[in-house]
Coordinates of C-alpha atoms in Angstrom, one line a residue:
X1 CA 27.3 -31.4 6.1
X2 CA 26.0 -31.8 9.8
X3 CA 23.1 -33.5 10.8
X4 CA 21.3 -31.0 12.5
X5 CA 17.9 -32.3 12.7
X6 CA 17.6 -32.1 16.3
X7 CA 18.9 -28.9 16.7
X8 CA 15.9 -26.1 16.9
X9 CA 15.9 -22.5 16.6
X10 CA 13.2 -20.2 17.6
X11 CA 12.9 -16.7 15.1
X12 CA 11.2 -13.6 16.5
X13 CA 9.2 -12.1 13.5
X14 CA 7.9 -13.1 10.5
X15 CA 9.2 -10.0 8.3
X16 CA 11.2 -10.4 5.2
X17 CA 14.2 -10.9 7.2
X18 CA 13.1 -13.3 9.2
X19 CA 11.3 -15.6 6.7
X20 CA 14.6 -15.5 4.8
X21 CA 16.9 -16.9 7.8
X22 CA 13.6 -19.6 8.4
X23 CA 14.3 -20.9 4.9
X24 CA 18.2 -20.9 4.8
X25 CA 18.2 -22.4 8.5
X26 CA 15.2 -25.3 7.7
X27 CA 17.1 -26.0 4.4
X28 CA 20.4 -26.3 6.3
X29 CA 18.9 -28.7 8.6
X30 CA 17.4 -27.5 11.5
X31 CA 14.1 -27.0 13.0
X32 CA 12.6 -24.0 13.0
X33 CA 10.3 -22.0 14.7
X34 CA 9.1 -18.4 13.6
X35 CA 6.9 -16.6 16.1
X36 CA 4.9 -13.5 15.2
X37 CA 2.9 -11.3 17.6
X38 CA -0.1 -10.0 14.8
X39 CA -2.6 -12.5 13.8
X40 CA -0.7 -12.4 10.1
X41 CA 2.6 -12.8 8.9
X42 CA 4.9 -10.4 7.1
X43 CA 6.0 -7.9 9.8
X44 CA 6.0 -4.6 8.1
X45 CA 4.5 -5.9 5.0
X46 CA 1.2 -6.9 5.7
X47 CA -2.1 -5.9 4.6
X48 CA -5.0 -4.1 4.9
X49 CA -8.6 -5.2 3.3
X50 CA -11.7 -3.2 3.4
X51 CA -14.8 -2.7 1.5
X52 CA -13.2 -4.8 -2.2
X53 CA -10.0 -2.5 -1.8
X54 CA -6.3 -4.4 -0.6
X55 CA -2.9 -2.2 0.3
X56 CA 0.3 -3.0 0.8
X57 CA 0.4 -1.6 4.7
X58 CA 4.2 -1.3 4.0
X59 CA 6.4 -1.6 1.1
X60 CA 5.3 -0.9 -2.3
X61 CA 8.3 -0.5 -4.3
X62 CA 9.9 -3.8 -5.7
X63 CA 13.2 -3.1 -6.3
X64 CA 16.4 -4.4 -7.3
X65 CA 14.6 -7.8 -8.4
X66 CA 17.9 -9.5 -8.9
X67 CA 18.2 -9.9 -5.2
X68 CA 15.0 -11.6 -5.0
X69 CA 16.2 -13.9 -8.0
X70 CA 19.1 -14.5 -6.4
X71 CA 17.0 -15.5 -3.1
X72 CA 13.9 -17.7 -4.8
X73 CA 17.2 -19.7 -7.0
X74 CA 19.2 -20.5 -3.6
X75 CA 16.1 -23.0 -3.3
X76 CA 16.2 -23.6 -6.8
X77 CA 13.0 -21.7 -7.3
X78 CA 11.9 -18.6 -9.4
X79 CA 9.9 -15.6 -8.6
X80 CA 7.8 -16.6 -11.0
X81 CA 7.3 -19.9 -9.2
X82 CA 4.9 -18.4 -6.7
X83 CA 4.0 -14.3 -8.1
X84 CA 3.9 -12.6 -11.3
X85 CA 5.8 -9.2 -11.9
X86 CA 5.0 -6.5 -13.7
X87 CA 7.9 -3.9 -15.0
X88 CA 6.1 -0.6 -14.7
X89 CA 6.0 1.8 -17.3
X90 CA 6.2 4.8 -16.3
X91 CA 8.3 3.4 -13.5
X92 CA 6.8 7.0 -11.4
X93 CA 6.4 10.5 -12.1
X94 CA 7.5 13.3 -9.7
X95 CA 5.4 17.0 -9.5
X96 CA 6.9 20.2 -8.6
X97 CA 4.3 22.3 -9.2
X98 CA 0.8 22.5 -10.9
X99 CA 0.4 20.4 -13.4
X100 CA 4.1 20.4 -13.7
X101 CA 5.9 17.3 -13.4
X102 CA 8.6 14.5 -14.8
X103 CA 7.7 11.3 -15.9
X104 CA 10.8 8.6 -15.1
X105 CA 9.5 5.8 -17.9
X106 CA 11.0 2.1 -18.3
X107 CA 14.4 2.0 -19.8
X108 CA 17.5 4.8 -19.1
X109 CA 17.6 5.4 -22.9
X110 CA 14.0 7.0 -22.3
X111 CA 15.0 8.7 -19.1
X112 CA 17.9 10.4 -20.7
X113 CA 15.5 12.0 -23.3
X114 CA 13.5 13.0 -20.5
X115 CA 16.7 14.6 -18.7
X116 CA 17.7 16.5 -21.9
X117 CA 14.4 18.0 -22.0
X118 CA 14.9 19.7 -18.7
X119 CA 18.4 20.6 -18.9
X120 CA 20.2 20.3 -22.1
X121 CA 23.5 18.1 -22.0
X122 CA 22.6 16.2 -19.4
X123 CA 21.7 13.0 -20.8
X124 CA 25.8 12.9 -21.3
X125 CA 26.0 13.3 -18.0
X126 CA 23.5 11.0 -16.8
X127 CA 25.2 8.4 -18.4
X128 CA 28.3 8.7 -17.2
X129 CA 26.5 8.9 -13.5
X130 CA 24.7 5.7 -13.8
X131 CA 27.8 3.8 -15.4
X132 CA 29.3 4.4 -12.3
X133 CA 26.4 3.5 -10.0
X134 CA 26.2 0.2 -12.4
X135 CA 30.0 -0.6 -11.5
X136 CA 28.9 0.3 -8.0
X137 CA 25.7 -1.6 -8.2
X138 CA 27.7 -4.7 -9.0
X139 CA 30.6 -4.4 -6.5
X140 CA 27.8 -3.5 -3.5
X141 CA 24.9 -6.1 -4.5
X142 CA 26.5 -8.7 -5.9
X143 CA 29.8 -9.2 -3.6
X144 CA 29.9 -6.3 -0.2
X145 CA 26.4 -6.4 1.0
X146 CA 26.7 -10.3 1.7
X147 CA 28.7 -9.7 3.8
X148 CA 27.8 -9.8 7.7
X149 CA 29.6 -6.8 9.0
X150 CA 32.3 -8.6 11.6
X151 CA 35.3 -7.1 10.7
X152 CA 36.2 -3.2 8.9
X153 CA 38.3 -5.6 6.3
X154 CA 34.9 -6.9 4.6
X155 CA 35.0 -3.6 2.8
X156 CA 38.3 -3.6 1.7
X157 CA 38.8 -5.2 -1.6
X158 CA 40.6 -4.4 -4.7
X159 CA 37.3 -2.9 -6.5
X160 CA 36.2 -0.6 -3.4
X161 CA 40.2 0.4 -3.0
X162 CA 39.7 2.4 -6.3
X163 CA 36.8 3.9 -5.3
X164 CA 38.0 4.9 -1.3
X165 CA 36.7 8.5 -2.2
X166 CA 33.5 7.7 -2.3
X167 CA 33.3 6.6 1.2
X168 CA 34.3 10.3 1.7
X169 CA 32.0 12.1 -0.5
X170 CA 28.5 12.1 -0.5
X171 CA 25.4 11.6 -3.0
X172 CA 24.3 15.4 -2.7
X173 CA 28.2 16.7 -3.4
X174 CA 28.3 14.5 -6.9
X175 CA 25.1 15.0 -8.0
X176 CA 25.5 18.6 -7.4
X177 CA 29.0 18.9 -8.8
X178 CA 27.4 17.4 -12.1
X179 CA 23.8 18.6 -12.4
X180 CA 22.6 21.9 -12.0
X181 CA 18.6 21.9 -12.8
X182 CA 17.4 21.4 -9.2
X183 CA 14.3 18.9 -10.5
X184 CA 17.0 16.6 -12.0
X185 CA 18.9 17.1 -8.5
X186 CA 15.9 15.7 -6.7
X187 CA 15.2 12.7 -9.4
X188 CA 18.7 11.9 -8.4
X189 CA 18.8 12.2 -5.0
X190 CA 15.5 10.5 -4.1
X191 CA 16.4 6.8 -4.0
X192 CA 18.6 7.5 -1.3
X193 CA 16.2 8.0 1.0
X194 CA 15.3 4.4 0.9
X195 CA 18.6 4.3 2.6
X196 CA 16.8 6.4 5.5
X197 CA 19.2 9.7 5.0
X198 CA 19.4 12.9 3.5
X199 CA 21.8 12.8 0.7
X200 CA 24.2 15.4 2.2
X201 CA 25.2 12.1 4.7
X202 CA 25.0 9.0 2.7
X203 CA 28.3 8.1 0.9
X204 CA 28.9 8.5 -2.6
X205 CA 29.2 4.6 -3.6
X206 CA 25.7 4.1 -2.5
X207 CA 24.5 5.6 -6.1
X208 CA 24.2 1.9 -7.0
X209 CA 20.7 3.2 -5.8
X210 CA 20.4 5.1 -9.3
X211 CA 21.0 2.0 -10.6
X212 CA 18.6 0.6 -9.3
X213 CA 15.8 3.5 -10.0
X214 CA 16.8 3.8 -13.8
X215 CA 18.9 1.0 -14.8
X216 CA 16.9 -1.7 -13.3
X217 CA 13.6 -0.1 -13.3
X218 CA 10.4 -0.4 -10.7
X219 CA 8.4 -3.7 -11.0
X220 CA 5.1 -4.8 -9.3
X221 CA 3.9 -8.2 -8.4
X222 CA 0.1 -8.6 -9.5
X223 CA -1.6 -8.4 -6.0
X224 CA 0.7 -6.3 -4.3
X225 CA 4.0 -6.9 -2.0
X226 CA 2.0 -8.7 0.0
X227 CA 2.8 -11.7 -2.6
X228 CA 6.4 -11.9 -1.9
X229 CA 5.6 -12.3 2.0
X230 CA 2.8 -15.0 0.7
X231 CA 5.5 -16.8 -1.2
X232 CA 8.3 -16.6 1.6
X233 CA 5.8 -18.5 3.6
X234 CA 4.6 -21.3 1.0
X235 CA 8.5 -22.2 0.7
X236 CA 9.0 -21.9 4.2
X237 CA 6.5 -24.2 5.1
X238 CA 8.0 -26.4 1.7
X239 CA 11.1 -27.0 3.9
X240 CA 9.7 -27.8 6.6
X241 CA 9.5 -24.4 9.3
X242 CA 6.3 -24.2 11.8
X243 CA 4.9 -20.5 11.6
X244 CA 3.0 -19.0 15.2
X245 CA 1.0 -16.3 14.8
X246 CA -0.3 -14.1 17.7
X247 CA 2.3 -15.3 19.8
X248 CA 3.9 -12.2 21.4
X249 CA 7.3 -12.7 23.0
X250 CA 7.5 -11.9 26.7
X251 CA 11.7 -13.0 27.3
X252 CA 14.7 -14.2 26.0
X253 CA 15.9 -17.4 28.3
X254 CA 19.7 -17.3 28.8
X255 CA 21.1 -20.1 31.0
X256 CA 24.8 -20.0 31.7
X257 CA 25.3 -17.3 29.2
X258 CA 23.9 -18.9 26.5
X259 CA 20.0 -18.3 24.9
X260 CA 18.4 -21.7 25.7
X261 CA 14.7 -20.4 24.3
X262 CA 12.0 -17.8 24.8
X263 CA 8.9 -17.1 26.8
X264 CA 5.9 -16.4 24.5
X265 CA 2.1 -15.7 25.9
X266 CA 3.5 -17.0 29.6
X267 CA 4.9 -20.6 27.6
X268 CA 8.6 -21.6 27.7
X269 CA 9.8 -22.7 24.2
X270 CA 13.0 -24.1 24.3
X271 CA 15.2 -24.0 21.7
X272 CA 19.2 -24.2 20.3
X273 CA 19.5 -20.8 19.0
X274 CA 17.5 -17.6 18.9
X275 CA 17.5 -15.3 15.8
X276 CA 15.5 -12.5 16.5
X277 CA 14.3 -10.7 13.4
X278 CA 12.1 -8.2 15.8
X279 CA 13.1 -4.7 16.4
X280 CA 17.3 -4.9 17.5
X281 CA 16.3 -2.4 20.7
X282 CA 13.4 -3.9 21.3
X283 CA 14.9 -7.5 21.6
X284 CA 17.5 -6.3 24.0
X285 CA 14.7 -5.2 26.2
X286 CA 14.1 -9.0 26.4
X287 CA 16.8 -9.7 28.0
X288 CA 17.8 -9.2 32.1
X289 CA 20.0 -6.0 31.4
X290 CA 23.8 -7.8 31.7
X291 CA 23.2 -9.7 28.4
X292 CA 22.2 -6.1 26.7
X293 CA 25.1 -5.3 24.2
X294 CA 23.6 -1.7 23.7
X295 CA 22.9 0.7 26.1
X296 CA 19.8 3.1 25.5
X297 CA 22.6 5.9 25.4
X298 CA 23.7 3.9 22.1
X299 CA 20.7 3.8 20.5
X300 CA 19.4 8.0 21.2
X301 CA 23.0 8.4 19.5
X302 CA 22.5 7.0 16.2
X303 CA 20.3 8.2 13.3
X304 CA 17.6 6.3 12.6
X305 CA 15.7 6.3 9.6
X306 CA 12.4 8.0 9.5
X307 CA 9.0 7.1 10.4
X308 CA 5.8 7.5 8.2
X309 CA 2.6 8.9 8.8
X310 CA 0.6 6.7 5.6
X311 CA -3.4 6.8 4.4
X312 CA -5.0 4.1 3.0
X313 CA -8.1 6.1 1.1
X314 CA -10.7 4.2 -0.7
X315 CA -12.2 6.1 -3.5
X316 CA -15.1 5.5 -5.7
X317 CA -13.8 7.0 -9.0
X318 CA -10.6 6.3 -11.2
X319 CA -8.2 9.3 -10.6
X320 CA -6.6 11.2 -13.4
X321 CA -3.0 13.1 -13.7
X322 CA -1.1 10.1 -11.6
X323 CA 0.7 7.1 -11.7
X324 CA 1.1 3.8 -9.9
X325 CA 4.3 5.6 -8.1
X326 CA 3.6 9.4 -7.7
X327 CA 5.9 12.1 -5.8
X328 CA 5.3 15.4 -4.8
X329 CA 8.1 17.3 -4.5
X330 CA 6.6 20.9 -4.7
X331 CA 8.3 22.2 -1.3
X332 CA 11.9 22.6 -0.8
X333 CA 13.1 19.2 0.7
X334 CA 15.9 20.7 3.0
X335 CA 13.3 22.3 5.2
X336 CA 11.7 18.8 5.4
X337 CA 14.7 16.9 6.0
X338 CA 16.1 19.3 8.5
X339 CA 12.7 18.4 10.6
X340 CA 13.4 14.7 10.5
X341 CA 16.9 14.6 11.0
X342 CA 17.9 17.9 12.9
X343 CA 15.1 19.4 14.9
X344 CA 12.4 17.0 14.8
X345 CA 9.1 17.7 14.8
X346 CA 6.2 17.9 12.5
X347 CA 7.1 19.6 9.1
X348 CA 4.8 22.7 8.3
X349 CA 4.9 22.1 4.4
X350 CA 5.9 18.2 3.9
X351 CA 7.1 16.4 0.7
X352 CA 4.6 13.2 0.4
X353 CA 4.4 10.2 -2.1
X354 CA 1.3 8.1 -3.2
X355 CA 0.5 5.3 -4.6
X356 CA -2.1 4.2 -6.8
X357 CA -1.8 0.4 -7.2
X358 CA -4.9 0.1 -8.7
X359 CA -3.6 1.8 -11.6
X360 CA -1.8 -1.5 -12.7
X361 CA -3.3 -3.8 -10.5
X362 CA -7.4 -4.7 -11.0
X363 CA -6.9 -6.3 -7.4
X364 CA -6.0 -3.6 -5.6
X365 CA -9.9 -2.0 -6.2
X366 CA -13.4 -2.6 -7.0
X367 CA -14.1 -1.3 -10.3
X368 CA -14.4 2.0 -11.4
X369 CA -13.2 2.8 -7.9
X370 CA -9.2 3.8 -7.1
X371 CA -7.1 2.8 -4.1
X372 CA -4.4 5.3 -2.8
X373 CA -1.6 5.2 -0.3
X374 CA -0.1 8.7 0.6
X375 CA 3.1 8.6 2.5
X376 CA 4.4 11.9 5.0
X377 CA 8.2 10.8 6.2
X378 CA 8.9 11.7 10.2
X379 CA 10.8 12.3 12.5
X380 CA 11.1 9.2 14.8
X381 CA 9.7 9.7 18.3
X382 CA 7.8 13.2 18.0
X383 CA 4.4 13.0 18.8
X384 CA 1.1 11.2 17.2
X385 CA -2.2 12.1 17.9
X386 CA -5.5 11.9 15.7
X387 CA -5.9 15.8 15.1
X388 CA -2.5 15.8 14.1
X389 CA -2.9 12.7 11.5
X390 CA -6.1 14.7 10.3
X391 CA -4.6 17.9 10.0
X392 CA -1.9 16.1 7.7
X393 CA -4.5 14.3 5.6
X394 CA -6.2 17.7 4.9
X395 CA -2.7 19.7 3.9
X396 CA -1.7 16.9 1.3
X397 CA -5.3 16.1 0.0
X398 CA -5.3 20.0 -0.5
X399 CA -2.1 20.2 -2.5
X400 CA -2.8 17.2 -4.1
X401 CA -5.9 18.2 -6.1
X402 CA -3.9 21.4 -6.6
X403 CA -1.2 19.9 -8.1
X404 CA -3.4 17.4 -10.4
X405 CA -5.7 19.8 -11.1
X406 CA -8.3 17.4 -9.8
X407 CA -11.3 16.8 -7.2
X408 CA -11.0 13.9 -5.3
X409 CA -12.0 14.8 -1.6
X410 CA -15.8 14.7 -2.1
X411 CA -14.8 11.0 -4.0
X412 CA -13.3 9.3 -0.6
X413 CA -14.9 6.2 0.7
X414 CA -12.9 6.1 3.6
X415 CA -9.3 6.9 4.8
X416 CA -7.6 4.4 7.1
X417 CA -4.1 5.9 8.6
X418 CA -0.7 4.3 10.2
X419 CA 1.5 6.2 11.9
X420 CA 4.6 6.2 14.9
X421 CA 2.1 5.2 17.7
X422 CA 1.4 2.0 15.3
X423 CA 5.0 1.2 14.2
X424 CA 5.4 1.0 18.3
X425 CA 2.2 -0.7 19.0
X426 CA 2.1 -3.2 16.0
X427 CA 6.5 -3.9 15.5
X428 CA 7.7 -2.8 19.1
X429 CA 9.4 -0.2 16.6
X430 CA 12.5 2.2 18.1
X431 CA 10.2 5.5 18.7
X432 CA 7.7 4.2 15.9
X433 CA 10.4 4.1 13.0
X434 CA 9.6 2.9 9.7
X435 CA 12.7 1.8 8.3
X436 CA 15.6 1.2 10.5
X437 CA 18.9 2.7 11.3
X438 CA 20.1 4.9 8.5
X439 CA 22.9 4.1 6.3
X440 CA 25.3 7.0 7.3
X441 CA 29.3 6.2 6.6
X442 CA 29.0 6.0 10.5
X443 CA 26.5 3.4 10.5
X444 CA 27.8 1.4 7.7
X445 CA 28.6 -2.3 7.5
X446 CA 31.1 -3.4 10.4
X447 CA 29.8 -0.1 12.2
X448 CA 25.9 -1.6 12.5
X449 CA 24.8 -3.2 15.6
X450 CA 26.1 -7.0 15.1
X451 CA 24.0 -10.1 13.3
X452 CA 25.8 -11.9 16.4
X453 CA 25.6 -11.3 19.9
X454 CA 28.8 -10.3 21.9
X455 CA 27.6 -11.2 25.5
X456 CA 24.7 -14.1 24.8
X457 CA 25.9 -17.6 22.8
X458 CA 23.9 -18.6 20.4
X459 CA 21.8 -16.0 20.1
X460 CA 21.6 -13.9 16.3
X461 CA 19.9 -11.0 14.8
X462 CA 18.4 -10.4 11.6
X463 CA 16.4 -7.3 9.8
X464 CA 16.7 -3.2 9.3
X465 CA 18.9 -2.2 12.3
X466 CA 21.5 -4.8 11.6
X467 CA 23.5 -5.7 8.5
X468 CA 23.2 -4.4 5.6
X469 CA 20.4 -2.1 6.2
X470 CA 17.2 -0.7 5.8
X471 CA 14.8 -1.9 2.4
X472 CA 13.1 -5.1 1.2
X473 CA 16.0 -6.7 -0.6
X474 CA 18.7 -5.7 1.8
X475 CA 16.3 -7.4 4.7
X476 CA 16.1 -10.9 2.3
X477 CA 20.1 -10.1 2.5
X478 CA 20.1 -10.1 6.6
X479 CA 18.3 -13.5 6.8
X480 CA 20.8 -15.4 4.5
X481 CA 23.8 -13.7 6.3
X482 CA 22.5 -14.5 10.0
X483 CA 21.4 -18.1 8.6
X484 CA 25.1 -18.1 7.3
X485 CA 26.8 -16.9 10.9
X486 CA 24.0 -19.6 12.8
X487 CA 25.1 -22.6 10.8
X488 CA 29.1 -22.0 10.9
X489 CA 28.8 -21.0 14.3
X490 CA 26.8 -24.3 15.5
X491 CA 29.3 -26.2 13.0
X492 CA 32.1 -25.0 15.0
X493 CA 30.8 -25.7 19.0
X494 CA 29.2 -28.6 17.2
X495 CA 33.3 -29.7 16.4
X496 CA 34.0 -28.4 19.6
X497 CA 31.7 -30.5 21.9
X498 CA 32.9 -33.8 20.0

């Protein structure tokens, strides 16, 4: 192994990618700076505090925890080292009409029983679905996705050569071909959307999502995902890495063609390498224009993953007929998706989730009293306005105590909201996106915008637009695979100097 204690490398963001290439880089060796431009850390996942209630601002489904094993033991650490999870039971319920809804519980042997109730038979079938989402599950997670997208032949191994169809086929077509109730269509075709496309354009392999959903099953880390950012930090900080907060980042430096440092609140900080774990567009725009890899032509070309329009509502009762994880799913979802994706612009009749965390979590809320976050997916870029976000508060609220057969608008505290004009203001987020660049077979793996630069030396991205993709755990993924690409790429000029 190199010495490369006097190396230094500058990151740009404190998200989950980021804190993930500040731990593999600090561990490897070097010394490392992460600068974020809010006053706290965490990027998309921060939080919001008022009057005894706490919400996740961002994510608030912990998925796929093996990932997040898999990160904590590179360090020889547990999760449980630094939060404690909870598996939820039921994992979430989804409505479709008054007081009409299925509840997804724990285990799959539960959520087949659940799935024969609705349509009988298909608890055979759902099997055989999320046997193959397993096998996919394992291939993609535990092998593909650590991979860092340089060449078309990452994805070319014996396991995905038997399964080449299913870069051809898509999630809605199988699901379709198998099931025909149209509520167990949309249980099956909602955790694609964490991919940030409609099922009708994400490839068939990525139902290792279902396996995910049921097979793994949703978890919660007592005091919210805020707790995961917390303990990215604490080991951070373990190995050694120097955290800046409200430190906004004015420039890239490139000397020579190489990124010698950047320019933050008018200061020069040198530095070896830059990884930038900021928005990709938005870090381009930090460079002089020759040393831009992407024009903006490039980026109004490529689908992006939707924005958000989210509440954060204070109430001062508990609330009845939900769960931790709720979906409402009482409109038809192709009208919806055709306004994110096709002809954006604000949906007349929107699908919306909520969470309760407070539910599970006695931290979340005062007593007696009930936090809730409702979330409206967006189109990117279409406009934001305070009438609009009110109007949108009032439709779901409406619906909501329709649904649950319930009062709760005379029972809000207060309502907080988020929405595109904040994902721009707050992350320097591509027309206020929440999520990234979709994972469409066009915008998969070797087809995403590079971890390495093609025009600057030594300089590296990291996060939701590059490889693998949008999420929480493929973003822990990003950091170790730029942290990877930094040190063999240092190891190898290093060799090349001497």
């Amino acid at each position: 192994m190199l010495n490369n204690m006097k190396s230094s490398i500058s990151i740009i963001g404190s998200g989950f990618s980021s804190l993930a290439a500040s731990c593999y880089l600090a561990k490897a060796g070097y010394q490392v700076t992460v600068f974020e431009k809010n006053k706290t850390i965490g990027g998309r996942a921060r939080q919001l505090k008022k009057d005894g209630f706490t919400f996740d601002i961002g994510p608030t489904w912990y998925w796929m925890p093996d990932v997040f094993e898999r990160f904590f033991a590179d360090f020889n650490k547990k999760p449980s080292d630094y939060y404690t999870l909870e598996k939820l039971n039921p994992a979430y319920s989804v409505y479709f009409g008054k007081d009409d809804f299925i509840t997804i519980e724990d285990t799959l042997e539960k959520i087949k029983l659940a799935f024969e109730k609705e349509e009988a038979g298909s608890s055979k079938k759902l099997n055989k679905f999320i046997n193959s989402a397993k096998n996919n599950y394992d291939i993609a997670i535990k092998d593909l996705v650590y991979n860092p997208g340089v060449s078309p032949l990452e994805l070319i191994t014996p396991a995905t050569i038997k399964k080449i169809n299913q870069f051809f086929s898509t999630i809605k077509k199988d699901v379709r071909k198998e099931f025909k109730n149209e509520r167990l269509v949309k249980i099956l075709e909602f955790p694609v959307l964490f991919l940030g496309a409609k099922p009708s354009d994400t490839p068939s392999f990525y139902s290792f999502m279902n396996y995910a959903d049921f097979g793994l099953g949703t978890f919660h880390p007592k005091k919210g995902m805020y707790q995961v950012i917390l303990a990215m930090e604490s080991l951070a900080k373990e190995l050694g890495v120097t955290i800046k907060t409200n430190v906004n980042i004015d420039k890239i430096m490139v000397e020579n063609g190489t990124a010698t440092g950047v320019v933050a609140n008018g200061e020069i900080y040198k530095s070896d390498v830059v990884v930038s774990g900021a928005d990709y567009h938005h870090t381009e725009t930090l460079l002089d224009s020759p040393y831009r890899q992407y024009s903006e032509n490039y980026w109004k070309k490529k689908t992006f993953a939707p924005s958000s329009l989210l509440f954060y509502v204070g109430f001062d009762k508990k609330l009845i007929h939900v769960n931790h994880h709720t979906l409402f799913f009482d409109v038809d979802f192709d009208i919806h998706a055709e306004a994110i994706y096709d002809k954006p612009q604000w949906p007349e009749n929107p699908l919306f989730y909520a969470s309760f965390p407070s539910i599970t979590d006695a931290n979340a809320a005062p007593e007696g009293k009930e936090a809730g976050i409702f979330l409206i997916p967006l189109a990117p870029g279409i406009e934001d306005t305070p009438e609009l976000r009110n109007l949108y508060f009032d439709k779901i609220i409406t619906r909501f105590e329709d649904l649950t057969s319930h009062n709760v608008k005379k029972h809000i505290i207060f309502k907080e909201s988020f929405c595109i004009n904040d994902f721009i203001k707050d992350y320097n987020s591509y027309k206020g996106n929440a999520y990234g660049m979709a994972n469409t077979l066009l915008q998969t793996a070797f087809l995403r915008p590079k971890l390495k630069s093609k025009l600057v030396e030594s300089l590296f991205f990291t996060g939701q637009l590059t490889v693998p993709g949008p999420g929480v755990p493929p973003s822990l993924i990003s950091g170790k695979l730029v942290a990877d690409l930094v040190t063999k790429h240092h190891d190898i000029t290093h060799e090349s100097i001497i």
